[in-house]
């Protein structure tokens, strides 16, 4: 008996020793990347090259996770010496929107360090001390300084019928003083994105700068009485206006609201003089579709702007237009290039236009010859999020499915060189799920693309549950890009394979492909998703088709509801974030009516529309799959009643379901701790119904 115990003990020691050797020989598995890790990352954005091309200024957003609060700072990288980037000391008081003066000696930025309102400050390249430039009564939302240093243009929210800023101050004070809370509206918008309208508009004002470069005297209202916003709401910035080459005025993008604001996409660009000597001039009045703010050429002879063709369609192709400023004649640059341009900029010699655009799942930077229209891609895989053109090359920020934004310098000749990364240290030991792009024949036998992301620490001998992600828009794309809201790597690190399909309607595959979803929300995209699901199951043997859940937000949430009643067989569970339940009710309750009216062929009362053709509410009798519903109270795009109706229907039918409700979030979940809670609830739901055991849980 004793001998047997000794032998057993010896065997245990030997086994332990062998296990230790095996453990030493086996590769160490990388760290699990969690939602909290993602929410805590620093974020790089907004690169700006100095006029001499030596430095690049950029912003970094840093999250204090316990406080659930972010702060902004400015950083400077030296492109000549290639020294490590440095944080400017003026960032200690908070600093964002860094911009160079024309001579490169001054850096302007915004901060709320003085009195709580957002104001413009300035510093030099050392970034040690700050001087206040503006002292406006309201937040400066965006600004631009004239190259000659004599004028600064700032955007503030004011009452458009007020003759001066004092009038807006008095009116706001009167609102605060009264105990009555009722608000009267006589036209739309009543609310937009996540904010109820209060009667103010974003307007531009010009201040003269004194010898010390400080705003002096009373501002000139550049949009006096204008019924519209610049910067545009809800996401506009300083890209919506530009100082004219003569430096005597500003050109800005805006939509004159009137009673049609909620169903019109007729943005134009307008010109106003700094001294108010001329009335506002609408320079694109002939085009009733969307026009953006112009970008003057270096010699001032031309201006490039982006323009859509079809009124009422927010996902039309943005063409690049070149205007001869002397003759006022326009021509389209590269009309055969079937991509929708995002940001545009001129080369220093005026011979090239640079533009970003989605292209078959990648977000590329392109060079377009102004004379011939020849288009050349300057970047390949990944997603260029921002860029700035300097005298010696281009600095751009780019991310991918495996990396947040990093900063690169692209010289005229030679490959791009990494300039800065704010997350590489935090992510150096992370296990990335490897992405792979695929294609198959979808609706109408046309090619459809998608991405598969393998589980982190992938083992080809194993079968994995699947997170089938459906993008919103619907004119959008997951693409080879990083996301802080729907990031495939969080699912991959939780033990899931991730499948994402760019169904008909997605962007980056030509305008006809994008157009094909309008009035076809429930048939063509569904066919692509079905064929794509069959394709990936046949191609990737490690996918466990019996343990899969479908998830989506916005249009993706609509499609989850549509799937629940029209294609629920493959799924163990569903997740619907801010998705549409009743398309007809959506047509009456959403804020941007141009969206639902274009997508369905007219307003809800009009004959021949598709509100009822593809209405998920008509198929609730077939809802059987466990569903997690997520809804933000401040979502005015897909109002809260849509999420509540979805949950009500599920509960009434007895379908296993949960409602995750955020009283302080809009169409997106933006607050760090809310984001972590969101991911926990979603992953717990997937684990529950797929039987997944999450790594590190």
mmCIF file of C-alpha atoms in Angstrom, residues 424-672:
data_model
loop_
_atom_site.group_PDB
_atom_site.id
_atom_site.type_symbol
_atom_site.label_atom_id
_atom_site.label_comp_id
_atom_site.label_asym_id
_atom_site.label_seq_id
_atom_site.Cartn_x
_atom_site.Cartn_y
_atom_site.Cartn_z
ATOM 1 C CA UNK A 424 0.956 50.338 -29.493
ATOM 2 C CA UNK A 425 2.381 49.952 -25.978
ATOM 3 C CA UNK A 426 -0.995 49.114 -24.453
ATOM 4 C CA UNK A 427 -1.706 46.606 -27.222
ATOM 5 C CA UNK A 428 1.720 45.006 -27.727
ATOM 6 C CA UNK A 429 0.728 41.676 -26.108
ATOM 7 C CA UNK A 430 -2.824 41.496 -27.444
ATOM 8 C CA UNK A 431 -4.063 38.481 -29.362
ATOM 9 C CA UNK A 432 -5.560 39.759 -32.598
ATOM 10 C CA UNK A 433 -8.135 37.820 -34.501
ATOM 11 C CA UNK A 434 -6.789 37.566 -38.037
ATOM 12 C CA UNK A 435 -9.081 39.199 -40.627
ATOM 13 C CA UNK A 436 -9.645 37.857 -44.118
ATOM 14 C CA UNK A 437 -11.670 39.380 -46.943
ATOM 15 C CA UNK A 438 -13.835 37.114 -49.093
ATOM 16 C CA UNK A 439 -16.327 37.448 -51.939
ATOM 17 C CA UNK A 440 -19.236 35.457 -53.344
ATOM 18 C CA UNK A 441 -22.149 35.771 -55.755
ATOM 19 C CA UNK A 442 -25.072 37.535 -54.103
ATOM 20 C CA UNK A 443 -28.294 39.124 -55.329
ATOM 21 C CA UNK A 444 -28.601 39.326 -59.110
ATOM 22 C CA UNK A 445 -25.496 37.110 -59.336
ATOM 23 C CA UNK A 446 -23.362 40.165 -58.504
ATOM 24 C CA UNK A 447 -20.164 40.019 -56.472
ATOM 25 C CA UNK A 448 -20.575 40.773 -52.781
ATOM 26 C CA UNK A 449 -17.644 41.162 -50.371
ATOM 27 C CA UNK A 450 -17.273 40.505 -46.683
ATOM 28 C CA UNK A 451 -14.772 40.016 -43.884
ATOM 29 C CA UNK A 452 -14.177 37.099 -41.561
ATOM 30 C CA UNK A 453 -12.190 37.633 -38.368
ATOM 31 C CA UNK A 454 -10.826 34.473 -36.781
ATOM 32 C CA UNK A 455 -11.024 33.996 -33.018
ATOM 33 C CA UNK A 456 -7.979 35.220 -31.120
ATOM 34 C CA UNK A 457 -5.456 32.483 -30.320
ATOM 35 C CA UNK A 458 -7.032 30.526 -33.166
ATOM 36 C CA UNK A 459 -6.809 26.723 -33.112
ATOM 37 C CA UNK A 460 -7.641 25.205 -36.527
ATOM 38 C CA UNK A 461 -8.641 21.945 -34.872
ATOM 39 C CA UNK A 462 -11.519 23.579 -32.994
ATOM 40 C CA UNK A 463 -15.036 24.622 -33.943
ATOM 41 C CA UNK A 464 -16.045 28.148 -32.944
ATOM 42 C CA UNK A 465 -19.352 29.906 -32.345
ATOM 43 C CA UNK A 466 -20.106 32.797 -34.693
ATOM 44 C CA UNK A 467 -21.021 36.466 -34.223
ATOM 45 C CA UNK A 468 -22.731 37.502 -37.466
ATOM 46 C CA UNK A 469 -22.502 41.321 -37.484
ATOM 47 C CA UNK A 470 -24.805 43.411 -39.709
ATOM 48 C CA UNK A 471 -23.815 47.013 -40.370
ATOM 49 C CA UNK A 472 -26.041 50.067 -40.239
ATOM 50 C CA UNK A 473 -26.529 52.937 -42.631
ATOM 51 C CA UNK A 474 -27.799 51.069 -44.543
ATOM 52 C CA UNK A 475 -25.404 52.819 -46.922
ATOM 53 C CA UNK A 476 -22.337 51.951 -44.867
ATOM 54 C CA UNK A 477 -19.624 49.341 -44.496
ATOM 55 C CA UNK A 478 -17.765 47.632 -41.676
ATOM 56 C CA UNK A 479 -14.667 47.529 -43.948
ATOM 57 C CA UNK A 480 -11.063 47.079 -42.842
ATOM 58 C CA UNK A 481 -11.417 49.711 -40.130
ATOM 59 C CA UNK A 482 -11.215 50.086 -36.374
ATOM 60 C CA UNK A 483 -14.391 50.820 -34.396
ATOM 61 C CA UNK A 484 -14.981 51.762 -30.773
ATOM 62 C CA UNK A 485 -18.616 50.664 -30.877
ATOM 63 C CA UNK A 486 -18.786 47.534 -33.060
ATOM 64 C CA UNK A 487 -15.273 46.158 -32.924
ATOM 65 C CA UNK A 488 -14.868 42.573 -34.207
ATOM 66 C CA UNK A 489 -11.751 42.098 -32.072
ATOM 67 C CA UNK A 490 -13.787 42.189 -28.859
ATOM 68 C CA UNK A 491 -15.855 39.263 -30.153
ATOM 69 C CA UNK A 492 -12.765 37.475 -31.494
ATOM 70 C CA UNK A 493 -11.123 37.774 -28.075
ATOM 71 C CA UNK A 494 -14.279 36.412 -26.449
ATOM 72 C CA UNK A 495 -13.922 33.196 -28.456
ATOM 73 C CA UNK A 496 -16.102 33.978 -31.478
ATOM 74 C CA UNK A 497 -15.455 33.921 -35.180
ATOM 75 C CA UNK A 498 -16.856 37.112 -36.685
ATOM 76 C CA UNK A 499 -18.587 37.343 -40.063
ATOM 77 C CA UNK A 500 -19.438 40.711 -41.652
ATOM 78 C CA UNK A 501 -21.006 41.029 -45.101
ATOM 79 C CA UNK A 502 -21.175 44.203 -47.177
ATOM 80 C CA UNK A 503 -24.597 43.484 -48.676
ATOM 81 C CA UNK A 504 -26.148 45.430 -51.544
ATOM 82 C CA UNK A 505 -26.456 49.023 -50.380
ATOM 83 C CA UNK A 506 -22.960 49.126 -48.883
ATOM 84 C CA UNK A 507 -20.539 51.892 -49.806
ATOM 85 C CA UNK A 508 -17.219 51.564 -51.608
ATOM 86 C CA UNK A 509 -18.380 49.284 -54.424
ATOM 87 C CA UNK A 510 -19.774 51.840 -56.864
ATOM 88 C CA UNK A 511 -22.863 54.024 -56.695
ATOM 89 C CA UNK A 512 -25.148 51.500 -58.417
ATOM 90 C CA UNK A 513 -24.334 48.979 -55.680
ATOM 91 C CA UNK A 514 -25.120 51.599 -53.030
ATOM 92 C CA UNK A 515 -28.356 52.622 -54.761
ATOM 93 C CA UNK A 516 -29.634 49.058 -54.966
ATOM 94 C CA UNK A 517 -30.929 48.921 -51.380
ATOM 95 C CA UNK A 518 -33.310 51.886 -51.631
ATOM 96 C CA UNK A 519 -36.917 50.556 -51.627
ATOM 97 C CA UNK A 520 -35.408 47.069 -51.176
ATOM 98 C CA UNK A 521 -34.558 46.923 -47.506
ATOM 99 C CA UNK A 522 -35.878 43.415 -46.943
ATOM 100 C CA UNK A 523 -35.137 41.447 -50.100
ATOM 101 C CA UNK A 524 -31.779 42.134 -51.790
ATOM 102 C CA UNK A 525 -29.718 42.568 -48.599
ATOM 103 C CA UNK A 526 -31.382 39.535 -47.019
ATOM 104 C CA UNK A 527 -30.500 37.438 -50.059
ATOM 105 C CA UNK A 528 -26.870 38.585 -49.751
ATOM 106 C CA UNK A 529 -26.790 37.713 -46.061
ATOM 107 C CA UNK A 530 -28.290 34.285 -46.711
ATOM 108 C CA UNK A 531 -25.904 33.482 -49.563
ATOM 109 C CA UNK A 532 -22.986 34.898 -47.621
ATOM 110 C CA UNK A 533 -23.820 32.713 -44.631
ATOM 111 C CA UNK A 534 -23.939 29.616 -46.835
ATOM 112 C CA UNK A 535 -20.661 30.624 -48.449
ATOM 113 C CA UNK A 536 -18.679 31.087 -45.229
ATOM 114 C CA UNK A 537 -20.011 27.820 -43.780
ATOM 115 C CA UNK A 538 -18.758 25.988 -46.864
ATOM 116 C CA UNK A 539 -15.401 27.804 -46.963
ATOM 117 C CA UNK A 540 -14.418 27.921 -43.289
ATOM 118 C CA UNK A 541 -14.714 24.552 -41.596
ATOM 119 C CA UNK A 542 -14.013 25.954 -38.133
ATOM 120 C CA UNK A 543 -17.343 27.846 -38.068
ATOM 121 C CA UNK A 544 -19.966 26.142 -35.936
ATOM 122 C CA UNK A 545 -23.162 26.950 -37.819
ATOM 123 C CA UNK A 546 -25.244 25.492 -35.008
ATOM 124 C CA UNK A 547 -23.892 28.058 -32.522
ATOM 125 C CA UNK A 548 -24.354 31.395 -34.222
ATOM 126 C CA UNK A 549 -26.055 34.679 -33.298
ATOM 127 C CA UNK A 550 -26.921 37.640 -35.530
ATOM 128 C CA UNK A 551 -26.327 41.183 -34.262
ATOM 129 C CA UNK A 552 -26.936 44.634 -35.720
ATOM 130 C CA UNK A 553 -27.566 48.307 -34.991
ATOM 131 C CA UNK A 554 -29.683 50.952 -36.733
ATOM 132 C CA UNK A 555 -30.411 49.417 -40.148
ATOM 133 C CA UNK A 556 -28.573 46.360 -38.814
ATOM 134 C CA UNK A 557 -31.083 46.323 -35.941
ATOM 135 C CA UNK A 558 -33.898 46.623 -38.478
ATOM 136 C CA UNK A 559 -32.448 43.630 -40.333
ATOM 137 C CA UNK A 560 -32.273 41.643 -37.074
ATOM 138 C CA UNK A 561 -36.013 42.280 -36.609
ATOM 139 C CA UNK A 562 -36.619 41.373 -40.247
ATOM 140 C CA UNK A 563 -34.549 38.203 -39.866
ATOM 141 C CA UNK A 564 -36.534 37.296 -36.744
ATOM 142 C CA UNK A 565 -39.639 36.892 -38.875
ATOM 143 C CA UNK A 566 -38.162 35.906 -42.237
ATOM 144 C CA UNK A 567 -34.926 33.926 -41.674
ATOM 145 C CA UNK A 568 -34.578 32.911 -38.054
ATOM 146 C CA UNK A 569 -33.621 29.274 -38.617
ATOM 147 C CA UNK A 570 -29.804 29.514 -38.368
ATOM 148 C CA UNK A 571 -29.634 31.627 -35.229
ATOM 149 C CA UNK A 572 -29.388 30.681 -31.586
ATOM 150 C CA UNK A 573 -29.996 34.280 -30.561
ATOM 151 C CA UNK A 574 -30.377 37.828 -31.873
ATOM 152 C CA UNK A 575 -29.183 41.270 -30.724
ATOM 153 C CA UNK A 576 -31.002 44.408 -31.875
ATOM 154 C CA UNK A 577 -29.454 47.795 -31.028
ATOM 155 C CA UNK A 578 -31.610 50.858 -31.844
ATOM 156 C CA UNK A 579 -33.287 48.963 -34.666
ATOM 157 C CA UNK A 580 -36.520 49.752 -36.484
ATOM 158 C CA UNK A 581 -39.589 47.752 -35.481
ATOM 159 C CA UNK A 582 -42.333 49.483 -37.498
ATOM 160 C CA UNK A 583 -41.178 51.192 -40.693
ATOM 161 C CA UNK A 584 -44.401 53.170 -41.090
ATOM 162 C CA UNK A 585 -44.226 54.566 -37.547
ATOM 163 C CA UNK A 586 -40.541 55.297 -38.149
ATOM 164 C CA UNK A 587 -41.505 57.400 -41.161
ATOM 165 C CA UNK A 588 -43.662 59.602 -38.945
ATOM 166 C CA UNK A 589 -41.403 59.802 -35.874
ATOM 167 C CA UNK A 590 -37.777 60.036 -37.039
ATOM 168 C CA UNK A 591 -36.219 63.508 -37.366
ATOM 169 C CA UNK A 592 -34.429 63.464 -40.740
ATOM 170 C CA UNK A 593 -37.435 62.740 -42.924
ATOM 171 C CA UNK A 594 -35.397 62.864 -46.125
ATOM 172 C CA UNK A 595 -33.906 59.517 -45.115
ATOM 173 C CA UNK A 596 -37.108 57.506 -44.719
ATOM 174 C CA UNK A 597 -38.786 59.224 -47.653
ATOM 175 C CA UNK A 598 -35.955 58.434 -50.063
ATOM 176 C CA UNK A 599 -35.519 54.881 -48.809
ATOM 177 C CA UNK A 600 -39.243 54.100 -49.069
ATOM 178 C CA UNK A 601 -40.139 56.147 -52.133
ATOM 179 C CA UNK A 602 -42.055 59.002 -50.498
ATOM 180 C CA UNK A 603 -43.842 60.026 -47.292
ATOM 181 C CA UNK A 604 -45.783 57.318 -45.390
ATOM 182 C CA UNK A 605 -49.234 58.364 -46.642
ATOM 183 C CA UNK A 606 -48.227 58.239 -50.293
ATOM 184 C CA UNK A 607 -49.302 55.308 -52.493
ATOM 185 C CA UNK A 608 -46.635 53.067 -53.985
ATOM 186 C CA UNK A 609 -44.179 53.329 -51.095
ATOM 187 C CA UNK A 610 -42.459 50.396 -49.373
ATOM 188 C CA UNK A 611 -43.134 51.167 -45.697
ATOM 189 C CA UNK A 612 -45.406 48.130 -45.404
ATOM 190 C CA UNK A 613 -43.586 45.951 -47.939
ATOM 191 C CA UNK A 614 -40.656 45.329 -45.638
ATOM 192 C CA UNK A 615 -42.164 46.087 -42.236
ATOM 193 C CA UNK A 616 -40.855 43.809 -39.441
ATOM 194 C CA UNK A 617 -44.002 44.486 -37.389
ATOM 195 C CA UNK A 618 -46.006 42.361 -39.855
ATOM 196 C CA UNK A 619 -43.988 39.220 -39.059
ATOM 197 C CA UNK A 620 -43.980 39.206 -35.257
ATOM 198 C CA UNK A 621 -46.093 36.041 -35.279
ATOM 199 C CA UNK A 622 -42.961 34.166 -36.394
ATOM 200 C CA UNK A 623 -40.609 35.603 -33.763
ATOM 201 C CA UNK A 624 -39.184 32.727 -31.705
ATOM 202 C CA UNK A 625 -35.458 33.375 -31.253
ATOM 203 C CA UNK A 626 -34.087 34.765 -27.960
ATOM 204 C CA UNK A 627 -33.459 38.476 -28.502
ATOM 205 C CA UNK A 628 -31.556 41.172 -26.634
ATOM 206 C CA UNK A 629 -32.954 44.650 -27.343
ATOM 207 C CA UNK A 630 -30.811 47.737 -26.697
ATOM 208 C CA UNK A 631 -32.130 51.295 -26.849
ATOM 209 C CA UNK A 632 -30.931 54.798 -26.012
ATOM 210 C CA UNK A 633 -33.399 57.373 -24.737
ATOM 211 C CA UNK A 634 -31.676 60.216 -26.627
ATOM 212 C CA UNK A 635 -31.888 58.431 -29.962
ATOM 213 C CA UNK A 636 -34.065 60.660 -32.130
ATOM 214 C CA UNK A 637 -32.990 58.928 -35.339
ATOM 215 C CA UNK A 638 -34.654 55.647 -34.286
ATOM 216 C CA UNK A 639 -36.857 56.823 -31.401
ATOM 217 C CA UNK A 640 -37.093 54.920 -28.137
ATOM 218 C CA UNK A 641 -40.619 53.671 -28.930
ATOM 219 C CA UNK A 642 -39.168 51.466 -31.672
ATOM 220 C CA UNK A 643 -37.030 49.595 -29.153
ATOM 221 C CA UNK A 644 -39.834 49.396 -26.619
ATOM 222 C CA UNK A 645 -42.210 48.034 -29.256
ATOM 223 C CA UNK A 646 -39.677 45.341 -30.147
ATOM 224 C CA UNK A 647 -39.322 44.325 -26.510
ATOM 225 C CA UNK A 648 -43.077 44.462 -25.921
ATOM 226 C CA UNK A 649 -43.695 42.143 -28.868
ATOM 227 C CA UNK A 650 -41.070 39.666 -27.666
ATOM 228 C CA UNK A 651 -42.392 39.642 -24.114
ATOM 229 C CA UNK A 652 -46.002 39.320 -25.215
ATOM 230 C CA UNK A 653 -45.122 36.334 -27.366
ATOM 231 C CA UNK A 654 -43.165 34.721 -24.557
ATOM 232 C CA UNK A 655 -39.867 34.791 -26.438
ATOM 233 C CA UNK A 656 -36.812 34.853 -24.119
ATOM 234 C CA UNK A 657 -35.719 38.471 -24.223
ATOM 235 C CA UNK A 658 -34.006 41.303 -22.382
ATOM 236 C CA UNK A 659 -34.044 45.083 -22.725
ATOM 237 C CA UNK A 660 -30.867 47.075 -22.096
ATOM 238 C CA UNK A 661 -31.884 50.733 -21.797
ATOM 239 C CA UNK A 662 -29.537 53.733 -21.629
ATOM 240 C CA UNK A 663 -31.234 56.944 -20.445
ATOM 241 C CA UNK A 664 -28.207 59.080 -21.358
ATOM 242 C CA UNK A 665 -27.090 57.675 -24.725
ATOM 243 C CA UNK A 666 -28.149 58.550 -28.271
ATOM 244 C CA UNK A 667 -28.045 56.379 -31.410
ATOM 245 C CA UNK A 668 -24.577 55.336 -30.260
ATOM 246 C CA UNK A 669 -23.180 54.277 -26.882
ATOM 247 C CA UNK A 670 -20.377 56.771 -26.260
ATOM 248 C CA UNK A 671 -19.671 56.845 -22.524
ATOM 249 C CA UNK A 672 -16.825 54.538 -21.530
#
